[in-house]
mmCIF file of N, CA and C in Angstrom:
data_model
loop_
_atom_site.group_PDB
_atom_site.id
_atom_site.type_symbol
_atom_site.label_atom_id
_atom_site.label_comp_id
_atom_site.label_asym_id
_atom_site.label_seq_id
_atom_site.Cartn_x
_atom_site.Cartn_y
_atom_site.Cartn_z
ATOM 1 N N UNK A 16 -7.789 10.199 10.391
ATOM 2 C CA UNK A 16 -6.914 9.709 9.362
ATOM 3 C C UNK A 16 -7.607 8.548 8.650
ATOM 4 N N UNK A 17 -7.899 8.854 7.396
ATOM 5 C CA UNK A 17 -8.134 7.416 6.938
ATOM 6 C C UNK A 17 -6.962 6.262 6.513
ATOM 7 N N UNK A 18 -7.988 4.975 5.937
ATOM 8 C CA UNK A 18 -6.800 3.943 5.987
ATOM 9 C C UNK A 18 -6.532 4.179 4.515
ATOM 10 N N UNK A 19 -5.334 3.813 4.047
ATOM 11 C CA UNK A 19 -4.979 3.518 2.903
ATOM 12 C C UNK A 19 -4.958 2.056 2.478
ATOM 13 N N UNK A 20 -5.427 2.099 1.023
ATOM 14 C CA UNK A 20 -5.314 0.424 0.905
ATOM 15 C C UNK A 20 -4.246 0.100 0.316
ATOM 16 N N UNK A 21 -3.890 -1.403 0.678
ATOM 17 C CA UNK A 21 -2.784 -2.250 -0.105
ATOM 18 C C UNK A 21 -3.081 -2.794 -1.362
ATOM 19 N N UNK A 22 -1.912 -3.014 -1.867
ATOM 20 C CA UNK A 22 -2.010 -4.282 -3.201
ATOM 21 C C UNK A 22 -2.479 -5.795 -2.791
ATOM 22 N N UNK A 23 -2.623 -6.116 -1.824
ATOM 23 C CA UNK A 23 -3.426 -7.751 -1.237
ATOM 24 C C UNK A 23 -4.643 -7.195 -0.848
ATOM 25 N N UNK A 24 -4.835 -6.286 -0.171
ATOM 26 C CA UNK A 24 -6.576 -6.084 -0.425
ATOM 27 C C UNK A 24 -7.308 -5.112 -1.353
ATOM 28 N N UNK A 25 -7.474 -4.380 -1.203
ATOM 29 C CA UNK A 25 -7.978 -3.505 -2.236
ATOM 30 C C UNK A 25 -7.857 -3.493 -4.013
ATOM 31 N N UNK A 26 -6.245 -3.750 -4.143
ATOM 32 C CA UNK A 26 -6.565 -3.818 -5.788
ATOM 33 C C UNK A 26 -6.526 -5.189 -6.057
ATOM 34 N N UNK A 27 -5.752 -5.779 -5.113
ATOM 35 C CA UNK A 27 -5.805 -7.330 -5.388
ATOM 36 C C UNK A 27 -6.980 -8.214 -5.697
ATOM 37 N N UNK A 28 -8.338 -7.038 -4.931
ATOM 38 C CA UNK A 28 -9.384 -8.011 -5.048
ATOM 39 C C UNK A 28 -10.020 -7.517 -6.503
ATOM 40 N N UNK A 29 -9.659 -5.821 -6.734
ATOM 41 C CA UNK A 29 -10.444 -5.838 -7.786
ATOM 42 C C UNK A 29 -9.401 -6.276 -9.298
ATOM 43 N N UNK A 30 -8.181 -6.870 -9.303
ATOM 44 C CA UNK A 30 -7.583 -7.445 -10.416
ATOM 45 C C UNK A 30 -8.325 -8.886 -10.160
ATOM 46 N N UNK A 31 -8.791 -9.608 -9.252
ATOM 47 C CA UNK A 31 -9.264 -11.215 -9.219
ATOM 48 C C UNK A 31 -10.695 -10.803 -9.904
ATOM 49 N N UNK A 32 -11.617 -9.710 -9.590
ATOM 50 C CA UNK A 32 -12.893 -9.485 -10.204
ATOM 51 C C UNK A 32 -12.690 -9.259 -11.415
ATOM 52 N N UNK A 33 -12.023 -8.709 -12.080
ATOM 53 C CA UNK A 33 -11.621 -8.179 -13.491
ATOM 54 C C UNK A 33 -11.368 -9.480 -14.289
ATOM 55 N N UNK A 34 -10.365 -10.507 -13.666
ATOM 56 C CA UNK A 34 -9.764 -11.671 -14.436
ATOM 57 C C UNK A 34 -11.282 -12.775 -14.066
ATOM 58 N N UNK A 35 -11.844 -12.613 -13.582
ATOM 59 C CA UNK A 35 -13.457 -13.279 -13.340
ATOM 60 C C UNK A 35 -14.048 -13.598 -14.139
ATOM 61 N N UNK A 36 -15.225 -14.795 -14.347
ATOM 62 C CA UNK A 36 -16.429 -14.093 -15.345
ATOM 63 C C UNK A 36 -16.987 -12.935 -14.861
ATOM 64 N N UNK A 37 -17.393 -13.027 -13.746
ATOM 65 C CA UNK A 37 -18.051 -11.597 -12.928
ATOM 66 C C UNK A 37 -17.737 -10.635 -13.940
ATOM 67 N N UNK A 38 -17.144 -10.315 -14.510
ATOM 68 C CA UNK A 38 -16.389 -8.759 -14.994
ATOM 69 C C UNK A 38 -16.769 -8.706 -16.673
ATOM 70 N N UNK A 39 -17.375 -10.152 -17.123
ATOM 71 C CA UNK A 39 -17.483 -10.344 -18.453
ATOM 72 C C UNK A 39 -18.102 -9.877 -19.000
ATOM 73 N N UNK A 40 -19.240 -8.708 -18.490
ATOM 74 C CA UNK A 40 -20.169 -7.624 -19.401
ATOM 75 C C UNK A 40 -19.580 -6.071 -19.208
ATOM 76 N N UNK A 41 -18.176 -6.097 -18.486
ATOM 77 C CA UNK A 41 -17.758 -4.763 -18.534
ATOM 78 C C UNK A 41 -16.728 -4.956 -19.860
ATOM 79 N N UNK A 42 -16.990 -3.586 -20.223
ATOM 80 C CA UNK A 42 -16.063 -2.948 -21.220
ATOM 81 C C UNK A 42 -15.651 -1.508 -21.323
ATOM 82 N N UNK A 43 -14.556 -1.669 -21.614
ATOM 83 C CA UNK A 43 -14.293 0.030 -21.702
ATOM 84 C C UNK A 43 -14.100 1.160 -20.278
ATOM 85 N N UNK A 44 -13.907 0.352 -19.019
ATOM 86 C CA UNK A 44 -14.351 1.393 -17.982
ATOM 87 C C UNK A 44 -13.213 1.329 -17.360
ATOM 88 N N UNK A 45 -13.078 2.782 -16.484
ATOM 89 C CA UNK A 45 -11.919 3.081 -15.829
ATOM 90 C C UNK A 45 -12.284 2.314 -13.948
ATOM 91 N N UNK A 46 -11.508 1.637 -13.899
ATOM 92 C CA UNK A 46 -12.540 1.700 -12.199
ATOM 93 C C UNK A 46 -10.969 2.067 -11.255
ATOM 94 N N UNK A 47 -11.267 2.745 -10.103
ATOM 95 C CA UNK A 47 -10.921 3.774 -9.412
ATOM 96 C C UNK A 47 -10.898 3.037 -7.791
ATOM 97 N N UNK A 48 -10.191 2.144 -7.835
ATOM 98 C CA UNK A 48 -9.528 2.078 -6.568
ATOM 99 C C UNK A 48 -8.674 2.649 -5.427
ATOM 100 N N UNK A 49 -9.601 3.418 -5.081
ATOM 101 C CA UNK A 49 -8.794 4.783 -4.124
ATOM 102 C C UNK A 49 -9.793 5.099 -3.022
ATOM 103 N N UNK A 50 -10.391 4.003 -2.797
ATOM 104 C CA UNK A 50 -11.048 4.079 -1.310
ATOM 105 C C UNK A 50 -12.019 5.349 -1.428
ATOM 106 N N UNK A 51 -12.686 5.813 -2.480
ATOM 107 C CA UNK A 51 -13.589 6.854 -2.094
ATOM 108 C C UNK A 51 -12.785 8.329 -2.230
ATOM 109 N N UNK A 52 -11.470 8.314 -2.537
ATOM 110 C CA UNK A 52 -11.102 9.950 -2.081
ATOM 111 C C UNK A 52 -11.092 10.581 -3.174
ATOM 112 N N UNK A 53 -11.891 10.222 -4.748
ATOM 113 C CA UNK A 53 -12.031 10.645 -5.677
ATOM 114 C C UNK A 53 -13.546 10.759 -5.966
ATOM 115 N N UNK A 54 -14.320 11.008 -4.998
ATOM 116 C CA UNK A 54 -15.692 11.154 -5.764
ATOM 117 C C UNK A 54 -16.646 12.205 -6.313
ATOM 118 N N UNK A 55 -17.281 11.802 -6.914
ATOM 119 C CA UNK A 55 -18.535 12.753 -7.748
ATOM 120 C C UNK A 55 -19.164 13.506 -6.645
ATOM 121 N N UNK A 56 -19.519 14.919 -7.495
ATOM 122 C CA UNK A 56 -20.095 16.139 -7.004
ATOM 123 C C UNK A 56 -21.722 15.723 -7.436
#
């Protein structure tokens, strides 16, 4: 069984990266917080 993530860890951390400078050369991108169970072939 895998784990599922919460809103205090998982997206919580990536809404604090987003509101960051860290995040200040992204534009335009979807990012996909779902622990991996959506990935590329």
């Amino acid at each position: 069984m895998r784990r599922l993530g919460g809103i205090e860890n998982d997206i919580g951390r990536m809404a604090l990266f987003l509101a960051s400078e860290d995040s200040a050369y992204m534009t335009g991108q979807t990012v996909m917080v779902d622990g991996g169970a959506t990935k590329l072939r």
